[in-house]
CSV table of C-alpha atoms (C1' of nucleotides) in Angstrom, one decimal:
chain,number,residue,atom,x,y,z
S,75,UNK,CA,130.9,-115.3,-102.4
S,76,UNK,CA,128.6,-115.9,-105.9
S,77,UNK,CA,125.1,-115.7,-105.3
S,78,UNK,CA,122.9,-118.3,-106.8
S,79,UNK,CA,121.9,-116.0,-109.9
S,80,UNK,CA,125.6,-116.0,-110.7
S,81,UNK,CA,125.9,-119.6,-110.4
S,82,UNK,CA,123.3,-120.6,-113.4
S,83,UNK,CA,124.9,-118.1,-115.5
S,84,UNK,CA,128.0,-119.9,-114.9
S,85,UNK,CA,126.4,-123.4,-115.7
S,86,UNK,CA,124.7,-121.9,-118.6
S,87,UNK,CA,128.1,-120.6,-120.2
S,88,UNK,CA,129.9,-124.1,-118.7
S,89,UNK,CA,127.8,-125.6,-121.2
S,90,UNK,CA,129.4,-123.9,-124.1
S,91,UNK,CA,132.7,-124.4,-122.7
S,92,UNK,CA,133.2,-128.6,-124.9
S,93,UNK,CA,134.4,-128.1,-128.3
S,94,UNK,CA,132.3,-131.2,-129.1
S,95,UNK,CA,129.5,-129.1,-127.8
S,96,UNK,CA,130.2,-125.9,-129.5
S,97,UNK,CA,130.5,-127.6,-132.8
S,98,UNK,CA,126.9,-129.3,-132.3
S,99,UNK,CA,125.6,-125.9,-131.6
S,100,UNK,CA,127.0,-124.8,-134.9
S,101,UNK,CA,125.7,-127.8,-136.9
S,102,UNK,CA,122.1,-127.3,-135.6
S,103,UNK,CA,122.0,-123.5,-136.9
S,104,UNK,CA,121.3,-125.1,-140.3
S,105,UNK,CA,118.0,-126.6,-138.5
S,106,UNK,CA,117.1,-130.0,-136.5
S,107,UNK,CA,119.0,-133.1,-136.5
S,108,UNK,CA,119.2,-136.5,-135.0
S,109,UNK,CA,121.5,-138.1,-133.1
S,110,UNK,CA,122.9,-139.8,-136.0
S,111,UNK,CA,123.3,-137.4,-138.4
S,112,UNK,CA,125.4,-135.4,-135.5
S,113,UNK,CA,127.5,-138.1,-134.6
S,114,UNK,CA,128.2,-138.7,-138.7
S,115,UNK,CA,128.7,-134.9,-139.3
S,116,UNK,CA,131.0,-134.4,-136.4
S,117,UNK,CA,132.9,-137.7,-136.8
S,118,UNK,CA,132.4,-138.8,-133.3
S,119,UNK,CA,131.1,-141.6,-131.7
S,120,UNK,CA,127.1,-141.8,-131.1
S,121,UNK,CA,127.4,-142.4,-127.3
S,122,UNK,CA,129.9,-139.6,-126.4
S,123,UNK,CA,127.5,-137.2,-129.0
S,124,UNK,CA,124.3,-138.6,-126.6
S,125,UNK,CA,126.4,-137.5,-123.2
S,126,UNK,CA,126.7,-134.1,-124.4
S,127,UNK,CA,123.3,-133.8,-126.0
S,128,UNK,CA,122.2,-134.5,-122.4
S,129,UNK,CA,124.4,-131.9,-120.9
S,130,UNK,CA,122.7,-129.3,-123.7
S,131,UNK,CA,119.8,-130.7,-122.4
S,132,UNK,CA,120.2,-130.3,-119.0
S,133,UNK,CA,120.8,-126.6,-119.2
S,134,UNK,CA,117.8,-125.8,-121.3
S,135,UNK,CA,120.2,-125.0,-124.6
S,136,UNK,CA,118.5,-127.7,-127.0
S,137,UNK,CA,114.9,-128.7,-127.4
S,138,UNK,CA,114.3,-132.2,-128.7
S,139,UNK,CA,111.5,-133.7,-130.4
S,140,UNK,CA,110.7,-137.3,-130.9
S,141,UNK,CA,109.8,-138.5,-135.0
S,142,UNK,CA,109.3,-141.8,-135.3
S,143,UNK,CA,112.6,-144.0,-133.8
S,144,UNK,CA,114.4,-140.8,-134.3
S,145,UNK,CA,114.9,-137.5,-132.0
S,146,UNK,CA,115.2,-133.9,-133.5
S,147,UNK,CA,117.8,-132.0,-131.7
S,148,UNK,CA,117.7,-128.4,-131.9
S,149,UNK,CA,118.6,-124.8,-130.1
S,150,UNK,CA,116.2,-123.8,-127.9
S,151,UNK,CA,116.7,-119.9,-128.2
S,152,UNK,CA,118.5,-118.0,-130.8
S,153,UNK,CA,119.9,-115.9,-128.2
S,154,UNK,CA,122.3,-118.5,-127.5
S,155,UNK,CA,123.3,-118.9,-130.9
S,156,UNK,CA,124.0,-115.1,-130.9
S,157,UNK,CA,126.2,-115.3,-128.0
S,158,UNK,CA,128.2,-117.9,-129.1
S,159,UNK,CA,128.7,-116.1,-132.4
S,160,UNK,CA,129.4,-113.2,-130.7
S,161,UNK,CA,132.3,-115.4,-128.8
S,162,UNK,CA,133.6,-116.5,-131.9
S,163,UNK,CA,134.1,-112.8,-133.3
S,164,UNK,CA,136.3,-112.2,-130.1
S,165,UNK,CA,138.1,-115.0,-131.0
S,166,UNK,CA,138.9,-114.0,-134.5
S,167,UNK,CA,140.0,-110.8,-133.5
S,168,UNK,CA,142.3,-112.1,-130.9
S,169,UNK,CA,143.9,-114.0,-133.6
S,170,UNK,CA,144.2,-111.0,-135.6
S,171,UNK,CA,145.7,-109.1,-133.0
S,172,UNK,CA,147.9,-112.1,-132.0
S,173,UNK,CA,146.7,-112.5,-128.4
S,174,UNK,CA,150.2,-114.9,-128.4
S,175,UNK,CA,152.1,-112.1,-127.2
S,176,UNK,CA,149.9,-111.6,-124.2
S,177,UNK,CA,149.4,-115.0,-123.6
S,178,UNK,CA,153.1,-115.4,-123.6
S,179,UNK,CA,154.4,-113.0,-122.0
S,180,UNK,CA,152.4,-113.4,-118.9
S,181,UNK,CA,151.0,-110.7,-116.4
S,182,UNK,CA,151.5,-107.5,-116.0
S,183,UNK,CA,155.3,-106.5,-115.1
S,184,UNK,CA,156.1,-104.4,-113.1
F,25,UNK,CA,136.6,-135.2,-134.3
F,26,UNK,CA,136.2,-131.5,-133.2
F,27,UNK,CA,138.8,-129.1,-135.4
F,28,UNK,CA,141.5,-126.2,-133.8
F,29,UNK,CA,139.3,-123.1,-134.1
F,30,UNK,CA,135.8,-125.2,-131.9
F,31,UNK,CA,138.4,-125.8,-129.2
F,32,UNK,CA,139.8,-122.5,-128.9
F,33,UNK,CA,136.2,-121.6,-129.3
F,34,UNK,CA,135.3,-123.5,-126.5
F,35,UNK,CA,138.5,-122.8,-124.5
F,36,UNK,CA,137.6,-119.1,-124.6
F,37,UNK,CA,133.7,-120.2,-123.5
F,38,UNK,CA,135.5,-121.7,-120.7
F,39,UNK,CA,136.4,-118.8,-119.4
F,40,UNK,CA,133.2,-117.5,-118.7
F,41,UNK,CA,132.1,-121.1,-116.9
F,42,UNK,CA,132.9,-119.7,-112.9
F,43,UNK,CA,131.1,-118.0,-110.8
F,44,UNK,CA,133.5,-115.8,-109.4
F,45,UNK,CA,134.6,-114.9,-113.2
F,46,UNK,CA,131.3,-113.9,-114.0
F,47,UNK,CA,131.2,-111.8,-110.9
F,48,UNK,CA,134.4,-110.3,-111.9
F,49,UNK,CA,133.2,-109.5,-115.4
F,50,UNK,CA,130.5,-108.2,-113.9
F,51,UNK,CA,131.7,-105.7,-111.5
F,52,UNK,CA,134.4,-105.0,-114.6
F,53,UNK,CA,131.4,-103.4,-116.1
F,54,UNK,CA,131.7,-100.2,-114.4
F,55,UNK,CA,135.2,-100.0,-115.4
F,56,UNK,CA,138.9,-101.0,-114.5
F,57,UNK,CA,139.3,-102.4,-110.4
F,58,UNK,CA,142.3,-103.6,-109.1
F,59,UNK,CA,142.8,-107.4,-107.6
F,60,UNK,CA,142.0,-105.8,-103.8
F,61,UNK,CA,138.8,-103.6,-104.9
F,62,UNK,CA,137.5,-107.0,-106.8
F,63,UNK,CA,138.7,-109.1,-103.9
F,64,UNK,CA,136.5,-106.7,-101.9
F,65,UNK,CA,133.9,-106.4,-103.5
F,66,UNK,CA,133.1,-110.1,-104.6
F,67,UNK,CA,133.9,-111.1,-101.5
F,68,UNK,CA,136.7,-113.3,-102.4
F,69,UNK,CA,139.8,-114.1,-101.0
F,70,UNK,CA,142.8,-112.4,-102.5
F,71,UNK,CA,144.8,-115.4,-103.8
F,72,UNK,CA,141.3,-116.7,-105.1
F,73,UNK,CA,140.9,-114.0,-107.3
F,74,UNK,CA,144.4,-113.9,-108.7
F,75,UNK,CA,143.8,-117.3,-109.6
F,76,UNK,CA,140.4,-116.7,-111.8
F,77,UNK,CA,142.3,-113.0,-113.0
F,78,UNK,CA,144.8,-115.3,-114.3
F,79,UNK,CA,142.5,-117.5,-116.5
F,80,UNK,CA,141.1,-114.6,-117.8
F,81,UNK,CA,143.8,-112.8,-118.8
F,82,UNK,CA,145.5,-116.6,-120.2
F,83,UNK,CA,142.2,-116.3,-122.5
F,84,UNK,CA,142.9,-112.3,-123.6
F,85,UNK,CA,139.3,-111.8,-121.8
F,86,UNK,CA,141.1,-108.9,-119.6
F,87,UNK,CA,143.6,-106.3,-120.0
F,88,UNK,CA,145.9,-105.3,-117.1
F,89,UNK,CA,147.5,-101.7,-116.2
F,90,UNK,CA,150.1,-100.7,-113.7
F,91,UNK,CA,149.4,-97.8,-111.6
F,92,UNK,CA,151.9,-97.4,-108.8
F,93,UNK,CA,151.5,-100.4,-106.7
F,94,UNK,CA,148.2,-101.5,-108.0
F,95,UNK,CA,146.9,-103.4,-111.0
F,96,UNK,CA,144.2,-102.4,-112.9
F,97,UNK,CA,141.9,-105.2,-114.4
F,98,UNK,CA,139.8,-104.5,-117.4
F,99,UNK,CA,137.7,-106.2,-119.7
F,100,UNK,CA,139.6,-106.5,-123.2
F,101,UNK,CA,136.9,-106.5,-125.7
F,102,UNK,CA,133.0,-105.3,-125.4
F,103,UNK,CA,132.0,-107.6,-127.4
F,104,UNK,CA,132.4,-110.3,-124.3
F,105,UNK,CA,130.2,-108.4,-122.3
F,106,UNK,CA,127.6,-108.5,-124.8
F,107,UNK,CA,127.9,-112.0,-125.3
F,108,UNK,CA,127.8,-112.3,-121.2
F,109,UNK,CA,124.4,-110.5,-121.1
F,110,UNK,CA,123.0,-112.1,-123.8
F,111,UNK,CA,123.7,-115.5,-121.7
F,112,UNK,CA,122.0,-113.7,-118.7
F,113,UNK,CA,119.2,-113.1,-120.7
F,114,UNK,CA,118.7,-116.8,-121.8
F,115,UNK,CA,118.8,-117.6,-118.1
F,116,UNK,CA,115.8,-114.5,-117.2
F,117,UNK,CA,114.0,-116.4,-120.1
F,118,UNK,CA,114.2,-119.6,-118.4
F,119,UNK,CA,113.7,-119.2,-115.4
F,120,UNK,CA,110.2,-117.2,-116.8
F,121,UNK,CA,108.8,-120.1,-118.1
F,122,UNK,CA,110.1,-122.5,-115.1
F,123,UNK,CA,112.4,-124.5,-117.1
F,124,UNK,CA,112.7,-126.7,-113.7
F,125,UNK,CA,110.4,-128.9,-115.3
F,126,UNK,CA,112.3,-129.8,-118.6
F,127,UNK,CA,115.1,-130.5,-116.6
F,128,UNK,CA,113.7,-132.9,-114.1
F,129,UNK,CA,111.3,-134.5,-116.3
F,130,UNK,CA,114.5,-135.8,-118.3
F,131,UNK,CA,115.4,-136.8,-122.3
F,132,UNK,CA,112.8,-136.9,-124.8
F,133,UNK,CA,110.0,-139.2,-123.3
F,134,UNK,CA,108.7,-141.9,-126.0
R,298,DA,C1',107.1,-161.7,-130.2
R,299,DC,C1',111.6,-161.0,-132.5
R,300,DA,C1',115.2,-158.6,-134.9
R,301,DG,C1',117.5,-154.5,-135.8
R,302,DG,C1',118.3,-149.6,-135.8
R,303,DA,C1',118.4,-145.3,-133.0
R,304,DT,C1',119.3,-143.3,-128.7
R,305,DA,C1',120.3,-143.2,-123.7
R,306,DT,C1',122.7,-144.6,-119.6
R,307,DT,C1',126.2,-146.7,-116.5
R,308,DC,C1',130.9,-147.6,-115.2
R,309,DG,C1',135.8,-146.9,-114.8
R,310,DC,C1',139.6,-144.2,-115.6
R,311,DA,C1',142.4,-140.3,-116.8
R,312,DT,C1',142.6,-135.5,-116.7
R,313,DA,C1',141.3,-130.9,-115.4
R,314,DT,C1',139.6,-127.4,-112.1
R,315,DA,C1',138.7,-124.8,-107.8
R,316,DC,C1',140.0,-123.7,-103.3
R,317,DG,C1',142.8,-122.7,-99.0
R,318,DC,C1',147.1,-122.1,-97.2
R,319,DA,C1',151.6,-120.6,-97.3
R,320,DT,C1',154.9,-118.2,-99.6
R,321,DC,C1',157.1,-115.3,-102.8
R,322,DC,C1',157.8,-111.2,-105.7
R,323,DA,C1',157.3,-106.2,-106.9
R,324,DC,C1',156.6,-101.5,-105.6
R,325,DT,C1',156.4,-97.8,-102.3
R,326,DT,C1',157.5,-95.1,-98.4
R,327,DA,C1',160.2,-94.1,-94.5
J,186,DT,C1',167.6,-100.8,-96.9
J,187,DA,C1',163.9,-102.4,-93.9
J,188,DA,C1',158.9,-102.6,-93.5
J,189,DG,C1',154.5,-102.8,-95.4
J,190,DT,C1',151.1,-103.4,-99.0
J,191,DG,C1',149.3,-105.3,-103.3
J,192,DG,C1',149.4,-109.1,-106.1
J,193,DA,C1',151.1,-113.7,-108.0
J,194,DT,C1',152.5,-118.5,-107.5
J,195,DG,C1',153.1,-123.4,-105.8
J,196,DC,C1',151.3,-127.2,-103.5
J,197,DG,C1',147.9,-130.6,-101.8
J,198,DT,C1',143.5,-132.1,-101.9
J,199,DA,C1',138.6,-132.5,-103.1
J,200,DT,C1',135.6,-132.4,-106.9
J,201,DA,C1',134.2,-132.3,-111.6
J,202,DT,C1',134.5,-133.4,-116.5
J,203,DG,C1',135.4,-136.1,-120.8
J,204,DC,C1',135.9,-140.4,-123.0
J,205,DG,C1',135.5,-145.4,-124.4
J,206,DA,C1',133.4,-149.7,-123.7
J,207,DA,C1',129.6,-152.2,-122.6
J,208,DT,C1',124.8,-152.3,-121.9
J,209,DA,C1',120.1,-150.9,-121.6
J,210,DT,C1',115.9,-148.9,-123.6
J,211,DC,C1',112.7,-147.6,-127.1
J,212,DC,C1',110.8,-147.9,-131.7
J,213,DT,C1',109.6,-149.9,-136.2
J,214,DG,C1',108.9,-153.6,-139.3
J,215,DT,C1',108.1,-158.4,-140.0
DNA sequence: ACAGGATATTCGCATATACGCATCCACTTA
DNA sequence: TAAGTGGATGCGTATATGCGAATATCCTGT
């Protein structure tokens, strides 16, 4: 059975788990934006960028800060950027290896 | 429109979005367990954790070894670990500073 | 006060995920 | 080869998630 502790580290990493999400992350390491200018740089629609802005928010990942009729979106701790890097270089090497095989070929045999 | 490499990004982030996967990672810290040392320890029933082993081994995030009749789980890359505690310490950080408030008072107030 | 731009929220639906239970498969030992 | 153990899989169900469409809210300028 999890314990509670385990449960918001979950939620926490949950939040990284959208590729809509990840790519916002990515888009606000180059500093602040609005709302607009990530629905425009992403391509996607301004209400769906909104529903995961509040899921970042919700989990404490993005900070926001209001200017005028427009709000500054941005990550709330660099830690999280490193982590999600981090991620990414597992990635990359998994493609390098070809994780296909593996991913293929199932569990272990016997 | 989010491209291949943020969704396989994100897949992978998936992964660490459970719980019980967390747990296992966890307890995968202090090396290679099989399914019924896990099951035991995490207090999880056996076909529960075969399930979560499965995602994780579907994402290349563990490695598996035969050893007689028992499978040993491992974690296939450090660098997930890392990236695991670096989430953790995000959480510690939050929960310092009582981020409870942020995330009842709502979106950006105007 | 009104119009319009920027952002948030609600709803409905389609899809994905987690879990328990039962069962099946592989390996070992007798 | 039969029995037992460790582990994987399929199924049904409950719950969560993502998205579009429509709508609501807030802000600025007039």
């Amino acid at each position: 059975m999890p314990d509670r502790v385990s449960e918001l580290h979950a939620e926490l990493c949950k939040t990284l788990g959208s590729a809509i999400r990840i790519e916002i992350l990515n888009a606000l390491r180059g500093g602040e934006k609005t709302v607009g200018e990530l629905s425009a740089a992403l391509r996607v629609r301004q209400p769906n960028v909104s529903q995961h802005l509040a899921v970042l928010r919700q989990r404490g990942v993005v900070t926001t800060r209001k200017e005028g009729a427009n709000i500054y979106y941005g990550v709330s701790n660099p830690k999280i950027t490193q982590a999600c890097e981090l991620m990414k270089q597992v990635l990359v090497e998994q493609l390098k290896e070809g994780v296909e095989l593996t991913r293929l070929t199932g569990p272990a045999r016997r």
